[in-house]
């Protein structure tokens, strides 16, 4: 995990993708709010802020569902 | 104070709806049908002399001391094997009986040494008592053949191989109690009677105790009426004079013990019959391995140092606490409110854990509190509360006696939860069917009189695929309990789920690719689970410690709901918790997103209730979990940590990452019994108190709240809860509790599940299973009886997602980890006891095939390399593991098994993926660099602690 140690926000993206992996069994209209709710419930404010600051929705390193969930994450600014 | 005495009714209690009334010595008594005359007499207050009977064992009828006369019956039947009948008239004392009993005793005593005065069981011997009871005054058979006189051909040597008890054949009366205890209570079948007639003696399978199958549970010692099997501590120090009932501090079974004392010296721990979790049974850890509590390594003076490279300096409590408080304040002033946090311990009491989380929320002003349950059972909390609405197992332990099919997934009960395993084995011997899903052939798969119907030997990391496949068979073959699902579960969710699970990809045939388990085997296991009667699931860390840990928990919940196996005796989904108070530490609000009682910090009403009681505003934002704390530490934003009784540097995955995080902090406060691995990175050391030194409660895996009682004064002068309260005060937040009972009162005033709990009620009832509140004033043994706590049971889609930790050409083997019976977790306690007689190092289990390919022979030192690091262990070649899988335990700090585990973790809870690491193994002549470095550091640490002169090693 040396890569994520060097850039901690990559680790957050990785965590978000794992969450998306669980919810992707659901149709998108359930999966997207599910992912955002999970992040809002379990991530600290700073983790959410760091994450939102580090990635734009069109970042290719993000899982597609995670990108779609971003606007629902607390602290999101369009 | 005196010894807590328990009545021995002679034969086990029987349950029956029918009552039988009889007359014993002119007194009328009513007892349940099926009760023995002996037990009925005891209920009436009459003790019939006995030797071979005791109420933990089925009657045997061999000693003939318990004879009685029954009107209308010929002869003198044995009262232990005679059942009561309506209208029976029994006499227990007549001249003829007295004569017969004297004769029996005389025979026993003629082959027994008469050295009572110097015997270790003097005053605690049933043979002595019976000689007294029958009025034996002389023995007429002197001088014959015997087993005790020096020079007698029949004399056998004492067996002192077991470090905790001694077998002295000279004193054996061949009552068979020990043999039966080993079979009936423990289920190990280590003992037999060898020889015939007069020559017969007890034998641990023809060898000595240590070399035998014996697991040192102590059941035989407990059952032995004489000094033949006796605790070494009693032999050395004499019999105890007072005792208190308390709770074992090792595993999540939560056994009750009488701590038997001489003054403030603990002589022995005797399992307590009234303890609902263990009903008088024990394992080697709780029964014998408590010596660590007074081990010379205990640190009893607070210590501080400015830098972790400085030597420790012993200081007063005040200085240490004020120093920690000043540092925390300084860090917060400099780096912000979020820059500090705490870790609570599943080893500490509920009251102590509650105070630490309160300290964080009320005094630190953030929610940065987490617990070591993060690394073991956090997925249980997440998964079960999502499906059912409560973060806990559904049954009491007793429920297993009603199970017809037992599915054990990723748990090794005989090693991890031995006393529960004994209950389970008892049920299995009586005919329940067993399905084991485990990558390794655990003992349960094949043990005396038990054989698993199915061993689903899956590849590590494929639990979800396997459980989905089981559900697939049940749905597609129409074996589900439709009525149950319709009545009890959310139908919309169910329908979506049923479509998902019926998809071809979830069939046993397709999942075989991932799991390696033959499809036919999965199909027949699924049929058995669905149609075999009451089906109960028991699972352990082999489920939770995976990147899909939470998913597996939900998949198992699906399976149980689908077949209607939730909400009554004999069924359920049950986590076998690792540490003694994992359940309690979670209940108490040790998670960064949840206040005590599992309510989210963002819930305004909940927060307000806490704010009113605590008189301070609380943070609405979830705090950091342990791995996130360490991440933030590495990036320089988290600098202060208070760690209560945990050794994260040893127990958490990817040691390098943990220690980097710790090294980056400016104030690490460790509260522990010993200078543990984490203390190497600490600035303040606050000595802890063992479970013998404080009052409090532990909550076991069946939600049972048990009392912990102080039997000796805290060696360092204070118990943890007192220190936490003082730290809070030094931080400017008032915390005043005269006794832990008051902390419990506060806990009861907060979350709804504990509303009815108090020390007074615990003292009266012995223990309470939460929820305990207005609706269930006496607690709740079985949950979700008429409805789920969340209302309707919820089926969640559980898609199998392979772990990212992949094997490949560089790392072709999968390493998985576990534990063994005699050692406990990181071993801080058990390694400081004589349990090392059974396990003195962690070894690597490897399949003969993989060993041969690598030229590895039994006992070779081998290097295990993963993407994270490398360590060296000795190899043990065994086909318990499958080809492609290697296995080790993590009980000894030195080899540092977690040096090689990765920091992949559960998607929902970040519970680390201990159970799957891709590795390569090869022969080596050297210990790894980390091990060498650690050994040096260890030495410095001990030199710094002043426990070793630099020249000593
Ligand atoms: S200690 Fe336990 S396992 Fe060993 S012989 Fe006695 S009853 Fe059997
Ligand atoms: S060792 Fe003790 S329990 Fe076992 S047969 Fe001898 S006297 Fe009875
Ligand atoms: S089973 Fe667990 S709680 Fe019981 S004695 Fe053993 S370690 Fe202690
Ligand atoms: S106690 Fe009844 S025969 Fe021994």
Short mmCIF file of N, CA, C and O in Angstrom, two decimals, chain A residues 1 4-5 8 11-12 14-15 17-27 30 38-48 50 74, chain B residues 338 382 493 500 547 551 554 593 600 621-625 628 631-632 635 637 657 795-797 799 801 804 903-908 910:
data_model
loop_
_atom_site.label_atom_id
_atom_site.label_comp_id
_atom_site.label_asym_id
_atom_site.label_seq_id
_atom_site.Cartn_x
_atom_site.Cartn_y
_atom_site.Cartn_z
N UNK A 1 0.83 -1.21 0.00
CA UNK A 1 0.00 0.00 0.00
C UNK A 1 0.86 1.26 0.00
O UNK A 1 0.48 2.29 0.51
N UNK A 4 -0.72 4.41 -1.61
CA UNK A 4 -1.72 5.18 -0.89
C UNK A 4 -1.12 5.86 0.34
O UNK A 4 -1.63 6.86 0.81
N UNK A 5 -0.03 5.28 0.87
CA UNK A 5 0.64 5.96 1.97
C UNK A 5 1.16 7.32 1.51
O UNK A 5 1.10 8.31 2.22
N UNK A 8 -2.61 10.06 0.79
CA UNK A 8 -3.70 9.51 1.59
C UNK A 8 -5.07 9.65 0.92
O UNK A 8 -5.96 8.85 1.19
N UNK A 11 -6.24 6.64 -0.77
CA UNK A 11 -6.81 5.63 0.12
C UNK A 11 -8.31 5.89 0.30
O UNK A 11 -9.11 4.96 0.34
N UNK A 12 -8.66 7.16 0.42
CA UNK A 12 -10.08 7.49 0.55
C UNK A 12 -10.85 7.07 -0.70
O UNK A 12 -11.95 6.52 -0.62
N UNK A 14 -10.06 4.72 -2.62
CA UNK A 14 -10.11 3.26 -2.58
C UNK A 14 -11.22 2.79 -1.66
O UNK A 14 -12.01 1.90 -2.00
N UNK A 15 -11.33 3.41 -0.49
CA UNK A 15 -12.40 3.05 0.43
C UNK A 15 -13.77 3.30 -0.22
O UNK A 15 -14.68 2.48 -0.09
N UNK A 17 -14.49 3.27 -3.32
CA UNK A 17 -14.76 2.29 -4.37
C UNK A 17 -15.21 0.96 -3.77
O UNK A 17 -16.09 0.29 -4.30
N UNK A 18 -14.60 0.59 -2.63
CA UNK A 18 -15.04 -0.65 -1.97
C UNK A 18 -16.51 -0.56 -1.57
O UNK A 18 -17.26 -1.52 -1.66
N UNK A 19 -16.90 0.62 -1.09
CA UNK A 19 -18.31 0.82 -0.71
C UNK A 19 -19.20 0.68 -1.94
O UNK A 19 -20.22 0.00 -1.92
N UNK A 20 -18.75 1.29 -3.02
CA UNK A 20 -19.52 1.20 -4.26
C UNK A 20 -19.63 -0.24 -4.74
O UNK A 20 -20.66 -0.66 -5.27
N UNK A 21 -18.56 -1.02 -4.53
CA UNK A 21 -18.58 -2.42 -4.94
C UNK A 21 -19.72 -3.17 -4.27
O UNK A 21 -20.31 -4.08 -4.85
N UNK A 22 -19.99 -2.81 -3.02
CA UNK A 22 -21.10 -3.47 -2.33
C UNK A 22 -22.43 -3.03 -2.94
O UNK A 22 -23.29 -3.84 -3.25
N UNK A 23 -22.58 -1.73 -3.14
CA UNK A 23 -23.90 -1.22 -3.56
C UNK A 23 -24.20 -1.43 -5.03
O UNK A 23 -25.33 -1.28 -5.47
N UNK A 24 -23.19 -1.80 -5.80
CA UNK A 24 -23.46 -1.88 -7.24
C UNK A 24 -24.39 -3.03 -7.60
O UNK A 24 -24.90 -3.09 -8.71
N UNK A 25 -24.65 -3.93 -6.66
CA UNK A 25 -25.64 -4.97 -6.93
C UNK A 25 -27.04 -4.37 -7.03
O UNK A 25 -27.95 -4.97 -7.61
N UNK A 26 -27.19 -3.19 -6.48
CA UNK A 26 -28.50 -2.52 -6.50
C UNK A 26 -28.63 -1.65 -7.75
O UNK A 26 -27.62 -1.20 -8.31
N UNK A 27 -29.88 -1.38 -8.17
CA UNK A 27 -30.05 -0.43 -9.27
C UNK A 27 -29.51 0.94 -8.85
O UNK A 27 -29.51 1.28 -7.67
N UNK A 30 -30.82 3.28 -6.19
CA UNK A 30 -30.62 2.90 -4.79
C UNK A 30 -29.15 2.96 -4.41
O UNK A 30 -28.80 3.32 -3.28
N UNK A 38 -23.66 5.96 3.38
CA UNK A 38 -22.64 5.22 4.12
C UNK A 38 -21.47 6.15 4.47
O UNK A 38 -20.99 6.17 5.60
N UNK A 39 -21.03 6.91 3.50
CA UNK A 39 -19.90 7.82 3.73
C UNK A 39 -20.28 8.89 4.76
O UNK A 39 -19.52 9.18 5.68
N UNK A 40 -21.47 9.44 4.65
CA UNK A 40 -21.90 10.46 5.61
C UNK A 40 -21.97 9.92 7.03
O UNK A 40 -21.68 10.61 8.00
N UNK A 41 -22.35 8.66 7.11
CA UNK A 41 -22.56 8.07 8.42
C UNK A 41 -21.24 7.70 9.09
O UNK A 41 -21.10 7.79 10.30
N UNK A 42 -20.27 7.27 8.30
CA UNK A 42 -19.08 6.67 8.90
C UNK A 42 -17.79 7.46 8.73
O UNK A 42 -16.82 7.20 9.42
N UNK A 43 -17.74 8.38 7.81
CA UNK A 43 -16.49 9.11 7.62
C UNK A 43 -16.51 10.38 8.46
O UNK A 43 -17.55 11.05 8.58
N UNK A 44 -15.36 10.74 8.99
CA UNK A 44 -15.29 11.99 9.73
C UNK A 44 -15.41 13.15 8.73
O UNK A 44 -15.23 12.98 7.52
N UNK A 45 -15.70 14.32 9.30
CA UNK A 45 -15.87 15.50 8.45
C UNK A 45 -14.63 15.75 7.61
O UNK A 45 -14.70 16.01 6.41
N UNK A 46 -13.47 15.61 8.26
CA UNK A 46 -12.23 15.91 7.54
C UNK A 46 -11.98 14.91 6.42
O UNK A 46 -11.50 15.29 5.34
N UNK A 47 -12.31 13.66 6.66
CA UNK A 47 -12.13 12.67 5.59
C UNK A 47 -13.01 13.04 4.39
O UNK A 47 -12.57 12.96 3.24
N UNK A 48 -14.24 13.44 4.68
CA UNK A 48 -15.14 13.82 3.57
C UNK A 48 -14.60 15.05 2.84
O UNK A 48 -14.58 15.10 1.61
N UNK A 50 -11.48 16.18 2.73
CA UNK A 50 -10.27 15.84 1.98
C UNK A 50 -10.64 15.16 0.66
O UNK A 50 -10.07 15.43 -0.40
N UNK A 74 -22.05 14.97 2.38
CA UNK A 74 -22.13 16.20 3.16
C UNK A 74 -20.87 17.04 2.95
O UNK A 74 -19.75 16.50 3.01
N UNK B 338 -9.72 18.26 16.62
CA UNK B 338 -9.78 16.91 16.04
C UNK B 338 -8.47 16.15 16.16
O UNK B 338 -8.38 15.01 15.72
N UNK B 382 -22.23 -4.06 12.11
CA UNK B 382 -22.81 -3.46 10.91
C UNK B 382 -23.80 -4.41 10.25
O UNK B 382 -24.94 -4.05 9.96
N UNK B 493 -37.84 -6.04 -0.40
CA UNK B 493 -36.41 -6.36 -0.35
C UNK B 493 -36.20 -7.83 -0.67
O UNK B 493 -35.27 -8.20 -1.38
N UNK B 500 -31.93 -11.83 -7.32
CA UNK B 500 -30.46 -11.73 -7.36
C UNK B 500 -29.81 -13.08 -7.04
O UNK B 500 -28.95 -13.57 -7.76
N UNK B 547 -12.19 -8.42 3.55
CA UNK B 547 -12.64 -7.17 2.92
C UNK B 547 -14.15 -7.22 2.69
O UNK B 547 -14.79 -6.22 2.50
N UNK B 551 -20.37 -8.06 4.48
CA UNK B 551 -21.23 -8.70 3.49
C UNK B 551 -21.54 -10.13 3.91
O UNK B 551 -22.68 -10.60 3.79
N UNK B 554 -24.17 -10.25 6.56
CA UNK B 554 -25.51 -10.05 6.00
C UNK B 554 -25.96 -11.28 5.22
O UNK B 554 -27.14 -11.65 5.25
N UNK B 593 -18.84 6.82 15.37
CA UNK B 593 -20.08 7.36 14.80
C UNK B 593 -21.28 7.10 15.70
O UNK B 593 -22.38 7.53 15.41
N UNK B 600 -26.66 6.95 16.40
CA UNK B 600 -25.72 7.74 15.63
C UNK B 600 -25.52 9.14 16.22
O UNK B 600 -26.48 9.75 16.69
N UNK B 621 -20.47 15.32 14.31
CA UNK B 621 -19.76 14.65 13.22
C UNK B 621 -19.11 13.35 13.70
O UNK B 621 -18.51 13.34 14.76
N UNK B 622 -19.20 12.29 12.90
CA UNK B 622 -18.49 11.08 13.29
C UNK B 622 -16.98 11.33 13.39
O UNK B 622 -16.45 12.15 12.64
N UNK B 623 -16.35 10.65 14.31
CA UNK B 623 -14.90 10.82 14.47
C UNK B 623 -14.12 9.82 13.65
O UNK B 623 -14.64 9.21 12.72
N UNK B 624 -12.85 9.66 14.00
CA UNK B 624 -11.94 8.81 13.23
C UNK B 624 -11.90 7.40 13.77
O UNK B 624 -11.91 7.18 14.98
N UNK B 625 -11.79 6.43 12.86
CA UNK B 625 -11.54 5.05 13.25
C UNK B 625 -10.03 4.86 13.41
O UNK B 625 -9.26 5.66 12.88
N UNK B 628 -7.95 5.26 10.36
CA UNK B 628 -7.97 6.65 9.89
C UNK B 628 -7.14 7.54 10.82
O UNK B 628 -6.49 8.48 10.38
N UNK B 631 -3.66 7.04 9.69
CA UNK B 631 -3.44 7.75 8.42
C UNK B 631 -3.22 9.23 8.68
O UNK B 631 -2.30 9.85 8.16
N UNK B 632 -4.11 9.80 9.51
CA UNK B 632 -4.02 11.24 9.78
C UNK B 632 -2.75 11.56 10.57
O UNK B 632 -2.19 12.64 10.44
N UNK B 635 -0.02 11.86 8.18
CA UNK B 635 -0.03 13.14 7.47
C UNK B 635 0.04 14.35 8.42
O UNK B 635 -0.22 15.47 8.01
N UNK B 637 -1.70 15.35 11.15
CA UNK B 637 -2.86 16.08 11.67
C UNK B 637 -3.47 15.45 12.90
O UNK B 637 -4.46 15.92 13.43
N UNK B 657 2.95 0.31 9.17
CA UNK B 657 2.08 1.48 9.04
C UNK B 657 1.63 1.97 10.42
O UNK B 657 1.59 3.17 10.69
N UNK B 795 -33.56 -8.32 3.80
CA UNK B 795 -32.63 -9.04 2.94
C UNK B 795 -31.76 -8.02 2.20
O UNK B 795 -32.28 -7.13 1.54
N UNK B 796 -30.47 -8.17 2.29
CA UNK B 796 -29.56 -7.28 1.57
C UNK B 796 -28.91 -8.05 0.43
O UNK B 796 -28.62 -9.24 0.55
N UNK B 797 -28.66 -7.36 -0.67
CA UNK B 797 -27.96 -7.99 -1.78
C UNK B 797 -26.49 -8.14 -1.40
O UNK B 797 -25.86 -7.19 -0.95
N UNK B 799 -23.42 -9.24 -3.13
CA UNK B 799 -22.63 -9.61 -4.31
C UNK B 799 -21.22 -10.02 -3.87
O UNK B 799 -20.60 -9.34 -3.05
N UNK B 801 -17.49 -10.01 -4.13
CA UNK B 801 -16.42 -9.20 -4.73
C UNK B 801 -15.09 -9.77 -4.24
O UNK B 801 -14.80 -9.71 -3.05
N UNK B 804 -8.88 -7.74 -3.11
CA UNK B 804 -7.84 -7.25 -4.01
C UNK B 804 -6.48 -7.86 -3.71
O UNK B 804 -5.53 -7.71 -4.44
N UNK B 903 -2.89 -3.79 4.73
CA UNK B 903 -3.95 -3.00 5.33
C UNK B 903 -5.20 -2.92 4.46
O UNK B 903 -5.95 -1.97 4.52
N UNK B 904 -5.47 -3.96 3.70
CA UNK B 904 -6.81 -4.08 3.12
C UNK B 904 -7.80 -4.28 4.25
O UNK B 904 -7.46 -4.81 5.29
N UNK B 905 -9.06 -3.86 4.02
CA UNK B 905 -10.00 -3.98 5.12
C UNK B 905 -11.43 -4.08 4.62
O UNK B 905 -11.72 -3.89 3.43
N UNK B 906 -12.32 -4.40 5.56
CA UNK B 906 -13.74 -4.53 5.25
C UNK B 906 -14.27 -3.23 4.67
O UNK B 906 -14.00 -2.15 5.20
N UNK B 907 -15.09 -3.35 3.63
CA UNK B 907 -15.57 -2.16 2.94
C UNK B 907 -16.41 -1.28 3.85
O UNK B 907 -16.41 -0.06 3.73
N UNK B 908 -17.17 -1.89 4.78
CA UNK B 908 -18.12 -1.10 5.57
C UNK B 908 -17.50 -0.57 6.85
O UNK B 908 -17.85 0.51 7.31
N UNK B 910 -13.91 -1.08 7.83
CA UNK B 910 -12.45 -1.08 7.87
C UNK B 910 -11.85 -2.10 8.81
O UNK B 910 -10.70 -1.99 9.23
#
